[in-house]
Short mmCIF file of C-alpha atoms in Angstrom, two decimals:
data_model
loop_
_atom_site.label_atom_id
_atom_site.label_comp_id
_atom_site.label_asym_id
_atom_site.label_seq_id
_atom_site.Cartn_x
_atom_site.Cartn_y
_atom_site.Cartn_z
CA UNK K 168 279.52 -20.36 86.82
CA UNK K 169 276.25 -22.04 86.72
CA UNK K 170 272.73 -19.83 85.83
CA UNK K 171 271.72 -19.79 89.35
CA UNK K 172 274.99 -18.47 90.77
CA UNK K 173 275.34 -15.50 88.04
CA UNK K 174 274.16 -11.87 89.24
CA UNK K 175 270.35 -11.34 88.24
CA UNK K 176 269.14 -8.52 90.05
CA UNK K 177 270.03 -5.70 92.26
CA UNK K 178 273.41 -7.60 93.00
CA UNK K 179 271.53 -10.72 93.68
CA UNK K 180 272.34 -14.39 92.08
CA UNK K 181 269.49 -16.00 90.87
CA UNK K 182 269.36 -18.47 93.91
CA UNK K 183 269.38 -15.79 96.33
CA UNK K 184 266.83 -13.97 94.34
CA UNK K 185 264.63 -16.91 94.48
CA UNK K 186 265.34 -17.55 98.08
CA UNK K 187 264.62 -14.03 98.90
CA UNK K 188 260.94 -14.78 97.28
CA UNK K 189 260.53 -18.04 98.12
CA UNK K 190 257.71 -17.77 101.17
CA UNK K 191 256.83 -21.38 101.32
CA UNK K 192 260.26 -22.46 102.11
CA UNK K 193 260.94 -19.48 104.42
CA UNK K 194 257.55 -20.45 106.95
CA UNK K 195 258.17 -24.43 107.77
CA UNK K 196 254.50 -24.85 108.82
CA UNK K 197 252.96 -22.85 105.41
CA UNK K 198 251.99 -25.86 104.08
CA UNK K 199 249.94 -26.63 107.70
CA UNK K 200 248.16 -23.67 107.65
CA UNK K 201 246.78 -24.01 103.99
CA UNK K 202 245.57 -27.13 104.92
CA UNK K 203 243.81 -26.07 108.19
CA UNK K 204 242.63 -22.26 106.28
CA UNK K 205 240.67 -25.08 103.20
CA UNK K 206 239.29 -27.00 106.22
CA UNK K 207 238.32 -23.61 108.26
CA UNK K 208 236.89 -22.38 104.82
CA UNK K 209 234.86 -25.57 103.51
CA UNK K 210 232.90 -24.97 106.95
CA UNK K 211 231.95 -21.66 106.40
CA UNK K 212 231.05 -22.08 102.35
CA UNK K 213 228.69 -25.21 103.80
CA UNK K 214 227.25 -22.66 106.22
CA UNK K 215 226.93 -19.91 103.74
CA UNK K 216 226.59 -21.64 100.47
CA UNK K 217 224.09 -19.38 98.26
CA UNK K 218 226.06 -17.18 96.67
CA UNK K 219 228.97 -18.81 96.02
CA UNK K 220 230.17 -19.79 93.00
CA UNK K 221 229.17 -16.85 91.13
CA UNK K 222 230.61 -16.25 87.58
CA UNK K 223 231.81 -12.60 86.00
CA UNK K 224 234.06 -14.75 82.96
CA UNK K 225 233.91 -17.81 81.35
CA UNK K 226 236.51 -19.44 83.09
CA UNK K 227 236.27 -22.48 85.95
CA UNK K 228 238.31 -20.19 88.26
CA UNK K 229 236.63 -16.64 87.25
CA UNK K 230 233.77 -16.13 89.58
CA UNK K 231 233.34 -15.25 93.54
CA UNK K 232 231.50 -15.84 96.56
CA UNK K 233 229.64 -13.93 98.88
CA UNK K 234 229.49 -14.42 102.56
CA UNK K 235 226.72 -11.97 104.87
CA UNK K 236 227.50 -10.47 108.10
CA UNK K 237 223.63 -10.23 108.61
CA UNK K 238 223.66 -6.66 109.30
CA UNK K 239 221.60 -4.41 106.75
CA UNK K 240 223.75 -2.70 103.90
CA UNK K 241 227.00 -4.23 105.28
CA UNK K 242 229.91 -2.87 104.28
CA UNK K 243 231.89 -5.15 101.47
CA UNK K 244 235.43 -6.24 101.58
CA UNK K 245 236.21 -7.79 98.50
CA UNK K 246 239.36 -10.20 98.95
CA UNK K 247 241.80 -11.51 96.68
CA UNK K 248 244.09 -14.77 97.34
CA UNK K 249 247.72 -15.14 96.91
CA UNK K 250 249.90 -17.63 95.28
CA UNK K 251 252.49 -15.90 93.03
CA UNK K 252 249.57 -15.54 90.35
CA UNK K 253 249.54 -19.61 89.85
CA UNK K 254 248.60 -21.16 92.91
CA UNK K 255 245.87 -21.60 95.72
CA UNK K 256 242.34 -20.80 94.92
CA UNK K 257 239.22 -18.57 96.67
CA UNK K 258 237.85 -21.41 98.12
CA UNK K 259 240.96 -22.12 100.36
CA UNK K 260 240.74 -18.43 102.11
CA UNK K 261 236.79 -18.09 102.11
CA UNK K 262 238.05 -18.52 106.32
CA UNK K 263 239.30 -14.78 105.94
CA UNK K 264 235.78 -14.06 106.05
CA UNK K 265 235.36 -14.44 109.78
CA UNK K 266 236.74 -11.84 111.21
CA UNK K 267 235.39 -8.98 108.82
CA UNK K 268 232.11 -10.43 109.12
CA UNK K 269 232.54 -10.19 112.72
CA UNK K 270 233.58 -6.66 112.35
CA UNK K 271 230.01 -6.22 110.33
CA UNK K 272 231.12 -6.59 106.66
CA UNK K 273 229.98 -8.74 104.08
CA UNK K 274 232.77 -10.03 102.47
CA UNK K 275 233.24 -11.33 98.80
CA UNK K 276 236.50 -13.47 97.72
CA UNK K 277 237.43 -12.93 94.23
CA UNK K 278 238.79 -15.70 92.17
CA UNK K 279 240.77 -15.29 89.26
CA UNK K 280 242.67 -17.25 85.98
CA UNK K 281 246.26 -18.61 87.19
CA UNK K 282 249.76 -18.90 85.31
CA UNK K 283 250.51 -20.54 82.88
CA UNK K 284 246.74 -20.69 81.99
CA UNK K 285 246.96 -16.82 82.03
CA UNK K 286 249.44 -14.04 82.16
CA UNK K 287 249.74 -10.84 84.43
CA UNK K 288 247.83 -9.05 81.83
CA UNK K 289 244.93 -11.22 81.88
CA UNK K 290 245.06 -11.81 85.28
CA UNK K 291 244.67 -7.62 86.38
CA UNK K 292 241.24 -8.02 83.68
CA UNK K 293 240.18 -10.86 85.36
CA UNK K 294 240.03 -8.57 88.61
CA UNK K 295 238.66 -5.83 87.13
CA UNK K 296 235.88 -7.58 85.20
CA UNK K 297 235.41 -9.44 88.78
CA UNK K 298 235.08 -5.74 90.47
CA UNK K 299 232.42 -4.78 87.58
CA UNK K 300 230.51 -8.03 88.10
CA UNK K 301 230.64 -7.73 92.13
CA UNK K 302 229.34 -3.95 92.38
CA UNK K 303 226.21 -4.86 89.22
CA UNK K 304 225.55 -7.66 91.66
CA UNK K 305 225.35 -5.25 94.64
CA UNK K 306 223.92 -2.71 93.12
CA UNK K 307 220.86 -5.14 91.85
CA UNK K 308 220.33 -5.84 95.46
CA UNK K 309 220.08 -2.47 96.88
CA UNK K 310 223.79 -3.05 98.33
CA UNK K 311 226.57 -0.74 99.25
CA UNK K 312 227.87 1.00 96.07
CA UNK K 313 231.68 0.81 97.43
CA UNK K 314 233.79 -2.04 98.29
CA UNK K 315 237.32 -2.03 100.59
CA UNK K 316 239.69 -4.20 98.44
CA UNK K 317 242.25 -6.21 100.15
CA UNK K 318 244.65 -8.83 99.32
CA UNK K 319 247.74 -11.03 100.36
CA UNK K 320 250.43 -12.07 98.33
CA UNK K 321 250.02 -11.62 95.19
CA UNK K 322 246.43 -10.71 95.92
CA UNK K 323 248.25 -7.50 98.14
CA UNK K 324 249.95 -7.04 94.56
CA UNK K 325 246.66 -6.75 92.74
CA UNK K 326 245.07 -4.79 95.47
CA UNK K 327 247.71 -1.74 94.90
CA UNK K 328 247.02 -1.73 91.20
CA UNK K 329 243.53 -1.57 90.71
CA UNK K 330 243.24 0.36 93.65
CA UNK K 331 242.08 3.07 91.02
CA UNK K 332 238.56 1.18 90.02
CA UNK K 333 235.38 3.05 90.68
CA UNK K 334 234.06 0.70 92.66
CA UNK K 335 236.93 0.85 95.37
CA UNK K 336 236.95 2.94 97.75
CA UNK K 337 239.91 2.17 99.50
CA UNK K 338 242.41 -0.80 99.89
CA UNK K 339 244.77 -2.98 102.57
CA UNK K 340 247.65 -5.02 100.79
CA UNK K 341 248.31 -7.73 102.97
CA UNK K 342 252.77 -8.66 102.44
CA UNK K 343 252.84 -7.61 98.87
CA UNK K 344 255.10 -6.88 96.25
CA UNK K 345 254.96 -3.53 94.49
CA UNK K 346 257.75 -3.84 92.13
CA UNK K 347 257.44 -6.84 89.86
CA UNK K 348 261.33 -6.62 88.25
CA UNK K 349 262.81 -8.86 90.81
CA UNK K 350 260.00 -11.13 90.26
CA UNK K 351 260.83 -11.46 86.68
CA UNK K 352 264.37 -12.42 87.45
CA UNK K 353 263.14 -15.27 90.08
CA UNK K 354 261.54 -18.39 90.13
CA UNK K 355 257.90 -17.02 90.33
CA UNK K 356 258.32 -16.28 86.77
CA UNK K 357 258.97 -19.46 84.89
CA UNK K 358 255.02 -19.69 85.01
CA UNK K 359 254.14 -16.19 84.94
CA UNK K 360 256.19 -14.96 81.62
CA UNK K 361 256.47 -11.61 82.84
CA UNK K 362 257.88 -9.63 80.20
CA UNK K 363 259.67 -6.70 80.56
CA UNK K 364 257.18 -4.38 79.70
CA UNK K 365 254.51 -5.76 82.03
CA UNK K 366 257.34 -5.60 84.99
CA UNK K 367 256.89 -1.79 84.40
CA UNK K 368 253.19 -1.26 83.78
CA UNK K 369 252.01 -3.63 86.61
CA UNK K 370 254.29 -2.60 89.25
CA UNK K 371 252.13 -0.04 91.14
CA UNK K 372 255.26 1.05 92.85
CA UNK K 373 256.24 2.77 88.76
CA UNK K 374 253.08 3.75 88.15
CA UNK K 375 250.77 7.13 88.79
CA UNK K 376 250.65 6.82 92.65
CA UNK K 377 246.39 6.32 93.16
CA UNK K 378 244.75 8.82 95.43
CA UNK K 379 242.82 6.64 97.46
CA UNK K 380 243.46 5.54 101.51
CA UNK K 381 245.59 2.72 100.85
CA UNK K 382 247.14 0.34 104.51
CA UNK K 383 249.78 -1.46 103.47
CA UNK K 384 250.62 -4.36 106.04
CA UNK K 385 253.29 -7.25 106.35
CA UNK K 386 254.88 -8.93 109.07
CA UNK K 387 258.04 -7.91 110.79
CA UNK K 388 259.04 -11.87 110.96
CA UNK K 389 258.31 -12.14 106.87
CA UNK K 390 261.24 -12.42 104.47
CA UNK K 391 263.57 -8.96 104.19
CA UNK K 392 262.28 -8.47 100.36
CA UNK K 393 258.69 -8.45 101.84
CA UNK K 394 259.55 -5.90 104.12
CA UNK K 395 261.57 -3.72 101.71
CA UNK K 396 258.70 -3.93 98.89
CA UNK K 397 255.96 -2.84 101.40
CA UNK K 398 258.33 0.26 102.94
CA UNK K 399 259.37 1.25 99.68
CA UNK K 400 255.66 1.82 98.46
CA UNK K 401 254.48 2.95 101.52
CA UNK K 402 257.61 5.99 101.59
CA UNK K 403 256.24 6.27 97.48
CA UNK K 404 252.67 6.87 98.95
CA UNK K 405 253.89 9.18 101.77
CA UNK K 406 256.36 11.21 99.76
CA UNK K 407 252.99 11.75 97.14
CA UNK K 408 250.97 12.98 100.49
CA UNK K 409 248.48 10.05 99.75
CA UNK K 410 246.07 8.53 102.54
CA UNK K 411 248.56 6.35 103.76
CA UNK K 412 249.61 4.02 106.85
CA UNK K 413 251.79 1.21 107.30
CA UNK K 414 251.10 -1.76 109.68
CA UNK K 415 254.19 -3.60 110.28
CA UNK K 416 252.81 -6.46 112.69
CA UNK K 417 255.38 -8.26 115.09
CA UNK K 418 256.15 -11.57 115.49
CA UNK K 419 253.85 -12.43 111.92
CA UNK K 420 255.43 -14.08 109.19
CA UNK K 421 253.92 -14.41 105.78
CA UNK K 422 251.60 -16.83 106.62
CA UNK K 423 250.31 -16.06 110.26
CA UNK K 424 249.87 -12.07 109.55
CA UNK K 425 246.49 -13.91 107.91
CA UNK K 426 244.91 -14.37 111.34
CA UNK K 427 245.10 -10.87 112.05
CA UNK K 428 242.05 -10.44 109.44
CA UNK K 429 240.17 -14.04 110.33
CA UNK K 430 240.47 -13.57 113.79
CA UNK K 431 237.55 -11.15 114.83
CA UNK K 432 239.49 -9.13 116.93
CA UNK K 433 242.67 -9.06 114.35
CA UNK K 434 244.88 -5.95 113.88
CA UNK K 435 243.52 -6.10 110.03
CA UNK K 436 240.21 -6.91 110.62
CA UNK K 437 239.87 -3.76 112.65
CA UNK K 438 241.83 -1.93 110.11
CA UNK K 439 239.06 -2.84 107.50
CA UNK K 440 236.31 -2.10 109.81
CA UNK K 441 237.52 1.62 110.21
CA UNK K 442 237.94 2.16 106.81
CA UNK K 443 234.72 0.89 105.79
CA UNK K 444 233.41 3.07 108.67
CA UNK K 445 234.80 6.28 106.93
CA UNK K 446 234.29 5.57 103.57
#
């Protein structure tokens, strides 16, 4: 029996496994839709462009930009990109801007170090130094003192975790994963080098549940992992009688369920605009 046909996980095989993880293969047209979110997004950075680019870490990939709503002491979302942890950048999703900033937040996308070039670890500082950088930068310009966080992907991962920084307030993961030991079983980890350890102290779905409104949303047309990861946290959440709702959008896969929060009138960018309105 070869590697990939031998039981990994949870009764899996290791090509299931990756299969079941394996978003870019499951949406035909994901490759499209990058393409047309880095052309959406190059327009807006050209019609926004001072204050992007702006660096919290040494690091080509460790700094964010900052797009204004025009309206006075805007709310901020702060946004994180997916990718498994080693792909895409902040520049391709700075289009997820548009339909928060419709909704009358200023919205900041948070770039971060990928895998191989960095591990889980480093990656969850990166964010957190980002988060310390963004809210010094606000707070030398008289902005809001809290942020929503939000994130897809692996960015939805990332939300959940540091969920718990001071300068969040509350948080939407966007088709996440909350338990990281399948993912260190799959594919997605022959870059990342999840160990063992970092499967259990990452996954916020192991952790000390965070007492702050948390939405967690994924599409009802995204793979059944997805689906399971996001209602398993979300019943973890509930059962802890934490702030809590689950939007389970249909007819979005993992890819589409990202015009729900560019679109102006999106489910999610709606969602962001009444919890920025109550926190």
């Amino acid at each position: 029996m070869s590697e990939a046909d031998s039981t990994v996980w949870n009764g899996l095989t290791r090509k299931a496994l990756d299969a079941a993880y394996n978003n870019m293969e499951a949406v035909p047209d994901s490759a499209a839709r990058l393409a047309d979110w880095t052309a959406r997004s190059t327009g807006l950075r050209a019609r926004q462009p001072t204050e992007c680019d702006i660096p919290y870490r040494p690091h080509e990939r460790t700094a964010y930009d900052i797009f204004r709503s025009g309206r006075p002491k805007a709310p901020l979302l702060v946004f994180i990109h997916g990718g498994w942890w080693q792909r895409n950048s902040r520049q391709v999703f700075s289009c997820m801007a548009e339909g928060p900033m419709a909704q009358g937040l200023d919205v900041a996308l948070l770039g971060y170090t990928l895998a191989p070039d960095a591990n889980l670890t480093r990656i969850v500082g990166d964010i957190r130094s980002g988060l310390d950088h963004i809210a010094a930068y606000q707070a030398a310009r008289g902005g809001n003192p809290a942020c929503i966080l939000s994130g897809w992907s692996a960015g939805g991962h990332l939300t959940a975790l540091c969920l718990d920084h001071p300068f969040v307030a509350a948080g939407l993961a966007i088709s996440g994963v909350f338990d990281l030991e399948p993912i260190r079983h799959s594919y997605i980890n022959d870059k990342l080098a999840l160990t063992q350890d970092e499967a259990v102290t990452l996954s916020p779905a192991r952790l000390d549940v965070i007492n702050k409104p948390l939405a967690i949303a994924y599409g009802l047309a995204e793979l059944p992992e997805l689906q399971r990861q996001s209602d398993d946290f979300l019943g973890i959440r509930k059962m802890a009688g934490l702030d809590s709702a689950g939007l389970a959008l249909a007819g979005e896969d993992h890819f589409s369920i990202l015009e729900q929060l560019a679109s102006p009138g999106g489910v999610l960018a709606k969602a962001i605009a009444a919890m920025a309105s109550q926190a």
